[in-house]
Every structure is written in structure tokens, then in C-alpha cells.
Short mmCIF file of C-alpha atoms and ligand atoms in Angstrom, two decimals:
data_model
loop_
_atom_site.label_atom_id
_atom_site.label_comp_id
_atom_site.label_asym_id
_atom_site.label_seq_id
_atom_site.Cartn_x
_atom_site.Cartn_y
_atom_site.Cartn_z
CA UNK N 10 -140.76 -18.02 110.24
CA UNK N 11 -140.18 -14.05 109.75
CA UNK N 12 -141.68 -11.71 107.42
CA UNK N 13 -138.45 -11.84 105.06
CA UNK N 14 -138.68 -15.66 104.91
CA UNK N 15 -142.04 -15.38 104.00
CA UNK N 16 -141.39 -12.85 101.02
CA UNK N 17 -138.49 -14.87 99.91
CA UNK N 18 -140.59 -18.13 99.68
CA UNK N 19 -143.38 -16.49 98.04
CA UNK N 20 -140.82 -15.05 95.28
CA UNK N 21 -139.32 -18.57 94.68
CA UNK N 22 -142.63 -20.02 94.10
CA UNK N 23 -143.75 -17.21 91.79
CA UNK N 24 -140.44 -17.74 89.87
CA UNK N 25 -141.07 -21.53 89.62
CA UNK N 26 -144.62 -21.07 88.45
CA UNK N 27 -143.35 -18.52 85.71
CA UNK N 28 -140.51 -21.12 84.65
CA UNK N 29 -143.19 -23.87 84.41
CA UNK N 30 -145.51 -21.71 82.40
CA UNK N 31 -142.66 -20.65 80.00
CA UNK N 32 -141.52 -24.24 79.81
CA UNK N 33 -145.01 -25.38 78.90
CA UNK N 34 -145.19 -22.60 76.13
CA UNK N 35 -141.77 -23.30 74.74
CA UNK N 36 -140.92 -23.14 70.92
CA UNK N 37 -138.91 -25.79 69.22
CA UNK N 38 -135.44 -24.47 68.60
CA UNK N 39 -134.64 -24.44 64.78
CA UNK N 40 -130.95 -24.27 63.45
CA UNK N 41 -131.26 -22.99 60.05
CA UNK N 42 -128.56 -24.04 57.62
CA UNK N 43 -127.90 -22.61 54.03
CA UNK N 44 -128.06 -25.31 51.50
CA UNK N 45 -124.95 -25.41 49.42
CA UNK N 46 -125.21 -24.50 45.82
CA UNK N 47 -126.01 -27.60 43.93
CA UNK N 48 -127.35 -28.36 40.52
CA UNK N 49 -131.25 -28.20 40.00
CA UNK N 50 -132.86 -31.14 41.63
CA UNK N 51 -133.88 -32.48 38.48
CA UNK N 52 -130.46 -32.34 37.02
CA UNK N 53 -129.09 -34.19 39.95
CA UNK N 54 -131.83 -36.89 39.73
CA UNK N 55 -130.71 -37.25 35.91
CA UNK N 56 -127.19 -37.78 37.02
CA UNK N 57 -128.24 -40.86 39.32
CA UNK N 58 -130.59 -42.42 36.83
CA UNK N 59 -129.49 -45.97 35.83
CA UNK N 60 -130.12 -45.17 32.21
CA UNK N 61 -127.79 -42.11 32.11
CA UNK N 62 -125.01 -43.88 34.10
CA UNK N 63 -125.15 -46.90 31.93
CA UNK N 64 -125.18 -44.64 28.66
CA UNK N 65 -122.13 -42.48 30.22
CA UNK N 66 -120.18 -45.57 30.73
CA UNK N 67 -120.87 -47.37 27.41
CA UNK N 68 -120.46 -44.25 25.32
CA UNK N 69 -117.22 -43.86 23.35
CA UNK N 70 -116.46 -40.33 24.47
CA UNK N 71 -115.52 -38.58 27.91
CA UNK N 72 -118.73 -37.32 29.50
CA UNK N 73 -118.31 -34.36 32.17
CA UNK N 74 -121.31 -32.61 33.82
CA UNK N 75 -120.48 -29.15 35.36
CA UNK N 76 -122.60 -27.06 37.44
CA UNK N 77 -122.90 -23.14 36.87
CA UNK N 78 -119.63 -22.66 38.85
CA UNK N 79 -117.80 -24.98 36.62
CA UNK N 80 -117.40 -27.43 39.18
CA UNK N 81 -117.45 -31.16 38.11
CA UNK N 82 -120.56 -32.97 39.13
CA UNK N 83 -120.27 -36.12 37.03
CA UNK N 84 -117.52 -37.74 34.93
CA UNK N 85 -117.31 -41.10 33.28
CA UNK N 86 -113.97 -43.24 33.19
CA UNK N 87 -113.20 -42.23 29.59
CA UNK N 88 -112.41 -38.89 30.61
CA UNK N 89 -109.40 -40.09 32.67
CA UNK N 90 -108.06 -42.03 29.83
CA UNK N 91 -108.62 -39.22 27.22
CA UNK N 92 -106.98 -36.61 29.33
CA UNK N 93 -104.54 -38.85 30.91
CA UNK N 94 -105.34 -37.78 34.36
CA UNK N 95 -105.68 -39.86 37.56
CA UNK N 96 -108.87 -40.36 39.16
CA UNK N 97 -110.65 -36.82 39.88
CA UNK N 98 -112.73 -36.06 43.03
CA UNK N 99 -116.11 -34.62 42.06
CA UNK N 100 -116.73 -30.86 43.16
CA UNK N 101 -113.39 -30.07 41.66
CA UNK N 102 -113.11 -27.04 39.33
CA UNK N 103 -113.01 -27.84 35.54
CA UNK N 104 -109.74 -26.07 34.96
CA UNK N 105 -107.96 -28.39 37.26
CA UNK N 106 -109.03 -31.18 35.30
CA UNK N 107 -108.79 -29.93 31.76
CA UNK N 108 -105.77 -27.69 32.40
CA UNK N 109 -106.79 -25.71 29.44
CA UNK N 110 -107.87 -22.00 29.91
CA UNK N 111 -109.39 -21.74 26.55
CA UNK N 112 -111.71 -24.71 27.10
CA UNK N 113 -112.61 -23.35 30.65
CA UNK N 114 -113.34 -20.08 29.09
CA UNK N 115 -115.47 -21.36 26.32
CA UNK N 116 -117.74 -23.51 28.97
CA UNK N 117 -118.15 -20.23 31.16
CA UNK N 118 -119.26 -18.44 27.74
CA UNK N 119 -121.63 -21.38 27.14
CA UNK N 120 -123.06 -21.23 30.61
CA UNK N 121 -123.49 -17.43 30.26
CA UNK N 122 -125.60 -17.37 27.03
CA UNK N 123 -126.85 -20.84 26.95
CA UNK N 124 -125.39 -21.67 23.53
CA UNK N 125 -123.35 -24.92 22.60
CA UNK N 126 -119.99 -24.48 21.61
CA UNK N 127 -116.96 -26.81 20.19
CA UNK N 128 -113.26 -26.60 20.46
CA UNK N 129 -110.24 -28.79 19.82
CA UNK N 130 -108.19 -29.82 22.51
CA UNK N 131 -104.21 -30.94 22.39
CA UNK N 132 -103.43 -31.91 25.89
CA UNK N 133 -99.89 -31.95 25.90
CA UNK N 134 -99.28 -35.24 28.06
CA UNK N 135 -101.24 -37.33 25.79
CA UNK N 136 -100.42 -35.79 22.40
CA UNK N 137 -103.91 -36.71 21.39
CA UNK N 138 -106.41 -34.56 19.32
CA UNK N 139 -109.48 -34.03 21.27
CA UNK N 140 -112.75 -32.38 20.42
CA UNK N 141 -114.83 -30.88 23.15
CA UNK N 142 -118.28 -30.12 22.68
CA UNK N 143 -120.21 -27.90 25.46
CA UNK N 144 -124.14 -28.29 25.54
CA UNK N 145 -125.64 -26.12 28.32
CA UNK N 146 -128.37 -27.80 30.53
CA UNK N 147 -131.39 -25.81 31.13
CA UNK N 148 -133.93 -28.15 32.56
CA UNK N 149 -136.46 -25.57 33.55
CA UNK N 150 -135.53 -22.94 30.93
CA UNK N 151 -132.94 -21.68 33.03
CA UNK N 152 -128.97 -22.68 32.54
CA UNK N 153 -128.04 -24.69 35.56
CA UNK N 154 -125.01 -26.52 34.25
CA UNK N 155 -123.50 -27.97 31.11
CA UNK N 156 -122.88 -31.37 29.53
CA UNK N 157 -119.22 -31.69 28.05
CA UNK N 158 -118.58 -34.56 25.62
CA UNK N 159 -115.00 -35.15 24.83
CA UNK N 160 -114.22 -37.23 21.63
CA UNK N 161 -110.73 -38.54 20.58
CA UNK N 162 -110.18 -37.27 17.00
CA UNK N 163 -106.58 -38.04 16.67
CA UNK N 164 -106.93 -40.67 13.99
CA UNK N 165 -109.33 -38.71 11.88
CA UNK N 166 -107.18 -35.46 12.23
CA UNK N 167 -104.16 -37.42 11.02
CA UNK N 168 -105.96 -38.83 8.09
CA UNK N 169 -106.92 -35.39 7.13
CA UNK N 170 -103.47 -34.14 7.49
CA UNK N 171 -102.07 -36.93 5.41
CA UNK N 172 -104.80 -36.36 2.86
CA UNK N 173 -103.71 -32.64 2.62
CA UNK N 174 -99.99 -33.54 2.29
CA UNK N 175 -100.86 -36.16 -0.31
CA UNK N 176 -102.52 -33.41 -2.57
CA UNK N 177 -99.62 -30.78 -1.64
CA UNK N 178 -97.06 -33.47 -2.82
CA UNK N 179 -98.87 -34.61 -5.99
CA UNK N 180 -99.12 -31.12 -7.16
CA UNK N 181 -95.65 -30.58 -6.34
CA UNK N 182 -94.48 -33.41 -8.24
CA UNK N 183 -96.40 -32.64 -11.18
CA UNK N 184 -95.62 -29.06 -11.25
CA UNK N 185 -91.89 -29.55 -12.12
CA UNK N 186 -92.41 -31.82 -15.30
CA UNK N 187 -95.30 -29.87 -16.44
CA UNK N 188 -93.40 -26.56 -16.42
CA UNK N 189 -90.64 -28.56 -18.03
CA UNK N 190 -93.03 -29.73 -20.76
CA UNK N 191 -94.48 -26.12 -21.37
CA UNK N 192 -91.12 -24.70 -21.79
CA UNK N 193 -90.07 -27.48 -24.44
CA UNK N 194 -93.18 -27.13 -26.29
CA UNK N 195 -92.82 -23.30 -26.57
CA UNK N 196 -89.31 -23.74 -27.71
CA UNK N 197 -90.28 -26.41 -30.40
CA UNK N 198 -93.16 -24.05 -31.41
CA UNK N 199 -90.48 -21.24 -32.29
CA UNK N 200 -89.20 -23.80 -34.89
CA UNK N 201 -85.58 -24.27 -33.75
CA UNK N 202 -83.18 -26.43 -36.02
CA UNK N 203 -84.21 -29.85 -36.46
CA UNK N 204 -81.64 -31.40 -34.20
CA UNK N 205 -82.58 -29.36 -31.43
CA UNK N 206 -86.26 -30.26 -31.98
CA UNK N 207 -85.36 -33.71 -32.11
CA UNK N 208 -83.58 -33.55 -28.86
CA UNK N 209 -86.31 -31.67 -27.13
CA UNK N 210 -88.79 -34.22 -28.21
CA UNK N 211 -86.80 -36.77 -26.56
CA UNK N 212 -87.02 -34.65 -23.31
CA UNK N 213 -90.67 -34.29 -23.61
CA UNK N 214 -91.05 -38.20 -23.86
CA UNK N 215 -88.90 -38.46 -20.73
CA UNK N 216 -91.10 -35.96 -18.92
CA UNK N 217 -94.29 -37.61 -20.13
CA UNK N 218 -92.50 -40.88 -18.74
CA UNK N 219 -92.06 -39.22 -15.47
CA UNK N 220 -95.58 -38.16 -15.00
CA UNK N 221 -97.04 -41.55 -16.14
CA UNK N 222 -94.69 -43.36 -13.51
CA UNK N 223 -96.03 -41.00 -10.93
CA UNK N 224 -99.68 -41.54 -11.87
CA UNK N 225 -99.01 -45.28 -12.12
CA UNK N 226 -97.43 -45.67 -8.61
CA UNK N 227 -100.09 -43.55 -6.85
CA UNK N 228 -102.64 -45.64 -8.44
CA UNK N 229 -100.71 -48.54 -7.02
CA UNK N 230 -100.26 -47.16 -3.65
CA UNK N 231 -104.01 -46.40 -3.28
CA UNK N 232 -104.92 -49.89 -4.18
CA UNK N 233 -102.72 -51.26 -1.76
CA UNK N 234 -103.72 -48.96 1.04
CA UNK N 235 -107.41 -49.67 0.35
CA UNK N 236 -106.92 -53.40 0.56
CA UNK N 237 -107.91 -54.07 -3.08
CA UNK N 238 -104.54 -55.82 -3.81
CA UNK N 239 -104.78 -59.47 -2.74
CA UNK N 240 -101.72 -61.50 -2.59
CA UNK N 241 -101.71 -64.84 -3.98
CA UNK N 242 -99.33 -66.60 -1.78
CA UNK N 243 -97.74 -69.91 -2.57
CA UNK N 244 -94.63 -71.95 -1.54
CA UNK N 245 -91.88 -70.44 -3.83
CA UNK N 246 -88.15 -70.96 -4.22
CA UNK N 247 -86.43 -67.62 -3.96
CA UNK N 248 -83.72 -67.95 -6.45
CA UNK N 249 -85.54 -67.65 -9.66
CA UNK N 250 -87.48 -64.52 -8.25
CA UNK N 251 -84.08 -62.96 -7.47
CA UNK N 252 -82.51 -64.07 -10.94
CA UNK N 253 -85.33 -62.45 -12.73
CA UNK N 254 -85.11 -59.37 -10.89
CA UNK N 255 -81.36 -59.07 -11.60
CA UNK N 256 -81.85 -59.73 -15.30
CA UNK N 257 -84.35 -56.97 -15.50
CA UNK N 258 -82.06 -54.51 -14.00
CA UNK N 259 -78.82 -55.70 -15.45
CA UNK N 260 -78.87 -53.37 -18.89
CA UNK N 261 -79.00 -50.36 -16.41
CA UNK N 262 -76.35 -51.58 -14.23
CA UNK N 263 -74.16 -52.42 -17.35
CA UNK N 264 -74.23 -48.79 -18.52
CA UNK N 265 -72.64 -47.55 -15.33
CA UNK N 266 -70.29 -50.61 -15.12
CA UNK N 267 -71.90 -51.71 -11.69
CA UNK N 268 -71.57 -55.43 -10.82
CA UNK N 269 -74.39 -57.29 -9.68
CA UNK N 270 -74.02 -60.68 -7.62
CA UNK N 271 -76.42 -63.05 -6.02
CA UNK N 272 -75.67 -65.08 -2.73
CA UNK N 273 -78.50 -67.15 -1.83
CA UNK N 274 -78.16 -69.42 1.23
CA UNK N 275 -81.87 -70.58 1.61
CA UNK N 276 -82.29 -72.58 -1.41
CA UNK N 277 -83.42 -75.60 0.48
CA UNK N 278 -86.37 -73.50 1.79
CA UNK N 279 -89.56 -72.17 0.24
CA UNK N 280 -90.80 -68.90 0.74
CA UNK N 281 -94.33 -68.33 1.04
CA UNK N 282 -94.81 -65.43 -1.23
CA UNK N 283 -96.55 -63.90 -4.15
CA UNK N 284 -93.77 -64.05 -6.31
CA UNK N 285 -94.61 -61.22 -8.66
CA UNK N 286 -95.13 -58.97 -5.73
CA UNK N 287 -91.72 -59.92 -4.20
CA UNK N 288 -90.08 -59.48 -7.48
CA UNK N 289 -91.52 -55.98 -7.70
CA UNK N 290 -90.20 -55.19 -4.16
CA UNK N 291 -86.69 -56.62 -5.46
CA UNK N 292 -86.70 -54.78 -8.63
CA UNK N 293 -87.56 -51.35 -6.72
CA UNK N 294 -84.66 -52.05 -4.20
CA UNK N 295 -82.22 -52.98 -7.11
CA UNK N 296 -83.25 -50.01 -9.03
CA UNK N 297 -82.52 -47.75 -6.29
CA UNK N 298 -79.20 -49.51 -5.54
CA UNK N 299 -78.17 -48.90 -9.27
CA UNK N 300 -79.53 -45.29 -9.33
CA UNK N 301 -77.48 -44.17 -6.17
CA UNK N 302 -74.30 -45.94 -6.65
CA UNK N 303 -71.58 -44.42 -9.02
CA UNK N 304 -69.97 -45.98 -11.90
CA UNK N 305 -67.85 -48.82 -11.31
CA UNK N 306 -69.61 -49.89 -7.80
CA UNK N 307 -71.12 -53.06 -6.81
CA UNK N 308 -74.42 -54.41 -5.78
CA UNK N 309 -75.08 -57.61 -3.92
CA UNK N 310 -78.50 -59.58 -3.19
CA UNK N 311 -78.09 -61.91 -0.29
CA UNK N 312 -80.70 -64.67 1.14
CA UNK N 313 -80.51 -66.60 4.16
CA UNK N 314 -82.47 -68.18 7.05
CA UNK N 315 -82.99 -66.39 10.21
CA UNK N 316 -84.59 -67.97 13.17
CA UNK N 317 -86.37 -65.81 15.80
CA UNK N 318 -87.09 -66.79 19.29
CA UNK N 319 -88.63 -64.53 21.81
CA UNK N 320 -87.39 -62.24 23.22
CA UNK N 321 -84.83 -62.27 20.18
CA UNK N 322 -83.05 -59.32 19.36
CA UNK N 323 -81.89 -57.89 16.08
CA UNK N 324 -84.30 -55.98 13.34
CA UNK N 325 -85.22 -59.24 11.55
CA UNK N 326 -86.99 -60.56 14.69
CA UNK N 327 -88.56 -57.23 15.47
CA UNK N 328 -92.27 -58.45 14.43
CA UNK N 329 -94.98 -60.58 15.81
CA UNK N 330 -94.22 -64.44 15.26
CA UNK N 331 -91.18 -66.31 16.17
CA UNK N 332 -89.75 -68.98 13.96
CA UNK N 333 -88.06 -69.10 10.82
CA UNK N 334 -87.86 -66.31 8.35
CA UNK N 335 -86.04 -65.73 5.12
CA UNK N 336 -84.11 -62.46 5.33
CA UNK N 337 -83.34 -61.00 1.74
CA UNK N 338 -80.89 -57.95 1.51
CA UNK N 339 -79.78 -55.76 -1.33
CA UNK N 340 -76.53 -54.03 -0.51
CA UNK N 341 -74.67 -51.25 -2.70
CA UNK N 342 -71.50 -49.32 -2.60
CA UNK N 343 -73.41 -46.02 -3.48
CA UNK N 344 -73.88 -42.56 -1.92
CA UNK N 345 -75.43 -43.77 1.33
CA UNK N 346 -78.25 -41.88 3.11
CA UNK N 347 -77.59 -39.33 5.80
CA UNK N 348 -78.67 -40.87 9.40
CA UNK N 349 -81.18 -38.08 9.95
CA UNK N 350 -83.09 -39.11 6.64
CA UNK N 351 -83.05 -42.76 7.24
CA UNK N 352 -86.08 -43.08 9.32
CA UNK N 353 -88.03 -41.19 6.81
CA UNK N 354 -87.30 -42.76 3.49
CA UNK N 355 -90.28 -45.20 3.60
CA UNK N 356 -92.80 -42.21 3.75
CA UNK N 357 -94.62 -41.32 0.63
CA UNK N 358 -92.61 -38.74 -1.63
CA UNK N 359 -89.82 -38.57 0.79
CA UNK N 360 -86.46 -37.91 -0.96
CA UNK N 361 -83.26 -37.40 0.64
CA UNK N 362 -82.07 -34.50 -1.39
CA UNK N 363 -84.51 -33.29 -3.98
CA UNK N 364 -81.75 -31.29 -5.89
CA UNK N 365 -79.57 -34.18 -5.95
CA UNK N 366 -82.51 -36.71 -7.15
CA UNK N 367 -83.90 -34.38 -9.76
CA UNK N 368 -81.74 -35.65 -12.54
CA UNK N 369 -82.05 -39.34 -11.42
CA UNK N 370 -85.56 -39.22 -11.38
CA UNK N 371 -87.93 -41.11 -9.07
CA UNK N 372 -91.31 -40.32 -7.45
CA UNK N 373 -90.30 -41.01 -3.84
CA UNK N 374 -93.23 -43.71 -3.77
CA UNK N 375 -91.21 -46.74 -4.52
CA UNK N 376 -90.21 -47.69 -0.82
CA UNK N 377 -93.61 -46.79 0.45
CA UNK N 378 -95.13 -49.15 -1.88
CA UNK N 379 -92.21 -51.98 -1.22
CA UNK N 380 -92.81 -51.70 2.50
CA UNK N 381 -96.66 -52.23 2.20
CA UNK N 382 -95.99 -55.23 -0.11
CA UNK N 383 -93.34 -56.69 2.43
CA UNK N 384 -95.83 -56.18 5.26
CA UNK N 385 -98.57 -57.76 3.43
CA UNK N 386 -96.51 -60.79 3.66
CA UNK N 387 -96.22 -60.46 7.51
CA UNK N 388 -92.54 -59.40 6.93
CA UNK N 389 -90.51 -56.48 7.69
CA UNK N 390 -88.29 -53.91 5.32
CA UNK N 391 -85.70 -51.75 7.00
CA UNK N 392 -82.61 -50.06 5.77
CA UNK N 393 -78.88 -49.61 7.04
CA UNK N 394 -76.64 -47.05 5.58
CA UNK N 395 -73.52 -44.92 5.82
CA UNK N 396 -73.21 -41.86 3.81
CA UNK N 397 -70.60 -42.13 1.34
CA UNK N 398 -70.15 -45.67 1.89
CA UNK N 399 -73.45 -47.46 0.85
CA UNK N 400 -76.69 -48.91 1.82
CA UNK N 401 -78.56 -52.18 2.69
CA UNK N 402 -82.16 -52.62 2.47
CA UNK N 403 -83.23 -55.91 4.04
CA UNK N 404 -86.66 -57.53 4.45
CA UNK N 405 -88.00 -60.81 5.96
CA UNK N 406 -90.48 -63.40 4.39
CA UNK N 407 -92.15 -66.11 5.88
CA UNK N 408 -90.96 -69.78 5.22
CA UNK N 409 -93.51 -72.07 3.61
P1 LIG K 508 -87.50 -42.81 -5.59
O1 LIG K 508 -88.71 -43.20 -6.62
O2 LIG K 508 -87.13 -41.37 -5.33
O3 LIG K 508 -86.26 -43.59 -5.69
P2 LIG K 508 -88.15 -44.41 -3.17
O4 LIG K 508 -89.31 -44.42 -2.36
O5 LIG K 508 -87.76 -45.54 -3.72
O6 LIG K 508 -88.47 -43.28 -4.17
O7 LIG K 508 -86.74 -43.83 -2.33
C1 LIG K 508 -86.82 -42.68 -1.63
C2 LIG K 508 -85.62 -42.05 -1.40
O8 LIG K 508 -84.65 -42.91 -0.58
C3 LIG K 508 -84.75 -41.73 -2.57
O9 LIG K 508 -85.26 -40.57 -3.18
C4 LIG K 508 -83.35 -41.50 -2.24
O10 LIG K 508 -83.04 -40.25 -1.47
C5 LIG K 508 -83.26 -42.72 -0.95
N1 LIG K 508 -82.83 -43.89 -1.44
C6 LIG K 508 -83.52 -45.04 -1.69
N2 LIG K 508 -82.74 -46.05 -1.92
C7 LIG K 508 -81.19 -45.48 -1.70
C8 LIG K 508 -80.16 -46.12 -2.00
N3 LIG K 508 -79.75 -47.50 -2.30
N4 LIG K 508 -78.94 -45.48 -1.88
C9 LIG K 508 -79.09 -44.12 -1.36
N5 LIG K 508 -80.50 -43.49 -1.20
C10 LIG K 508 -81.57 -44.24 -1.52
#
């Protein structure tokens, strides 16, 4: 062994010894990871609590929890139904789910200042009206996310609009006769010749009748709509009901030389009806038929049995319940109804042409009342018409 070999051996031994010493003193290797920004632990825990999950699922509202970055951390099933979106992955931005910048900005503001906020949402896809309430979550005194509650308020806002429309319509309908009455009173006060005074008093009586009719029909509609009208149903032959209604309208028809005919082909069948109420429906349809038919025209009342079998076609069968129905129709040769107005004539206060109907009178409530009454019998009321050629109003009644 040379001196060089000896030196090399010594160096190797020293290195191995050094390595062994270093190995013995080694430190565990730590790989540090940066935790993802997540909601505060207590908030996350709350999202997993069975009570919270059960409440969120059972509540009649959409529930969404977002973190500070407005990422969705929780949502219940109702959210998908209300917003009409498919299943949403957690962690997605709120804006991708709501598709409403105003709502997203509102949540950002609430997260910024810790104040709750509310907003109405109208998702285009669903056509619903939603109310979104955002409540910031600040478990440790510091805002770490927000709870969003989404309620469907479509029904409430429709009722609210109907109420506003009703008030507007009633005041509009009252304004015209009241203005006319004021003018007539002022003229009578100026002491015109007796013949003019007499005529004006007659006009005043007519205006008072119009207002009285409006108030009566409004009251009637309110009673029906609130369910306070109970139908006294009993098996009834239809012919006497039709004849009574025709007799009541005949004087008016004769004044315009309008003929009225009845063709009843369901005599052997009894209808399960409240005879007074169906008489009222018929009278209303006959009254309109005479009112909107020119002198020398004709009105025909028909009744016949129709049998509906699922899936049966035809408007008479477009209702729940197969089987036999008595279909009654009132046809006239009058002015008819333009096709664009036809779907709306059963709405309260709807009149085809206010200028045209002003001199013939009417409240625009008669058909709305008739429709309620027929539907109260489980039947259906509809209209067919050709402008300038006439109209047919038909309804179905259950067979006893
Ligand atoms: P009104 O008291 O004005 O007659 P209705 O509710 O009975 O109120 O009818 C609503 C509107 O439908 C009428 O104003 C009229 O424009 C139209 N209408 C109803 N029946 C007929 C008919 N037989 N022919 C033409 N138009 C009709």
C-alpha cells in the first residue's frame, strides 16, 4: 500500500463518518402548502350541520351561501328550480349562476359593508318574479361570506298588479258618468226651458243606472272571486232556463227587430246546475248579442249533448273530465270581435272599442262574471267570432 492509497482511504473514511453524522442529525423535510381561501371554519362547520341541511332543504326558498370572493359554497335544490338552471358545481362564481350583474353587485356591497340588502330579480328564462335577500355572515365579528335567500313572489306581484289595475279601471269607469252628471247638473242649475230640463233629468237617471250597474257587478265579482257565492246545484231541465232568459231579453230585441230562436237538442238530459246562475250567464250573453247586433239581425240559442273522450279535441272537451256535457251556445249576426281582441274579452273591464261601446253602455265585467260562474259548474266558456259577421259564445255544463 503506497502513501497515496493510504491518504485516499483516510479521506473516504472521513467522508463516510461525516455522512453518518449528518444522517444522524437530519431534520424532517417539510413541504409547506398555502391553504386555499375558504370560509371561516365555524361557517364551514355550520354548512355541514344536519339541522342546517334539513332546514335549507325544507325551506320554501332558494338558499345560497357565498364566500368573500362571491363563490358559491352551498346551495339547495330550490335554487335550481327558481332560477331554472341545471345542477351547479360548488365553487363557481355567483354571477355565473344568477346571470344578473345588479344582484352580483348588491352581494358585493353587502359583503363590503356588512349590511343586509334586498332586490327583485326577473330571470328572463323563467318569467318569474323573485326577491333576493342578502344577509352578510360575520360569525367572529368579521364578514366572511353571505347567506342569500331567494323567494318566488310571482303570485304576490301579479295580485298586486291586479289590485292596481282594478283601482285604475274602477276610477276610469266612474270618471265618465260622474263628469257627465256634473255637466248635466250644472246645465239644469242654469234653469233651461222645461223640455230641456226634462230630457237632462232622463240622462242623469241613465248615468246613475250605469254607476249602479258598475257597483253591483263589482260587488258580484268580488263575492264570486272570494268564494262567497255557493252554487245550489240540482238536476235541471235546460229548456225552461233558456226560455226564461229569452223572455227577459225579448223587449230589447223587439225594439231592434232582432229575432231570437232556441234550438234545444238535449231535452232528455238534465244538467247539474244552479238554474238562477246559469240563467244569469245566458241573460248576459243574450244581452251582449242583442247589444252588438244591428237592427234586423238574428240571435240563436242552441243546446246539445257532447261526449268527450280522452284525448278528445275541440274546445268543449278542453277541460278536466271526460264524459257527457251539455254544450250551450248563443250566436248572433252582429258586428263581431276582431281576432286580436278575442283572447282578452273575458278579462275584467275589457271592451273591444271603448269609443264604439260608450253609447251602448256596459261595464266590461259581464263576461268575467259569466266565466267564473260557468267554471264554478266545472264547465268552460269560450268565444268564436268573425268581425262584421257575428259571434258565438259557447259554454259547457255537466250532465246530472
Ligand atoms: P260589457 O258590459 O261591456 O258588455 P262584457 O264583459 O259583457 O262587458 O263584454 C266585454 C266586451 O266584449 C264588450 O264590451 C264587447 O266589446 C265585446 N263583446 C261581448 N259580446 C259581444 C258580442 N256578442 N258581439 C260583439 N262584441 C261582444
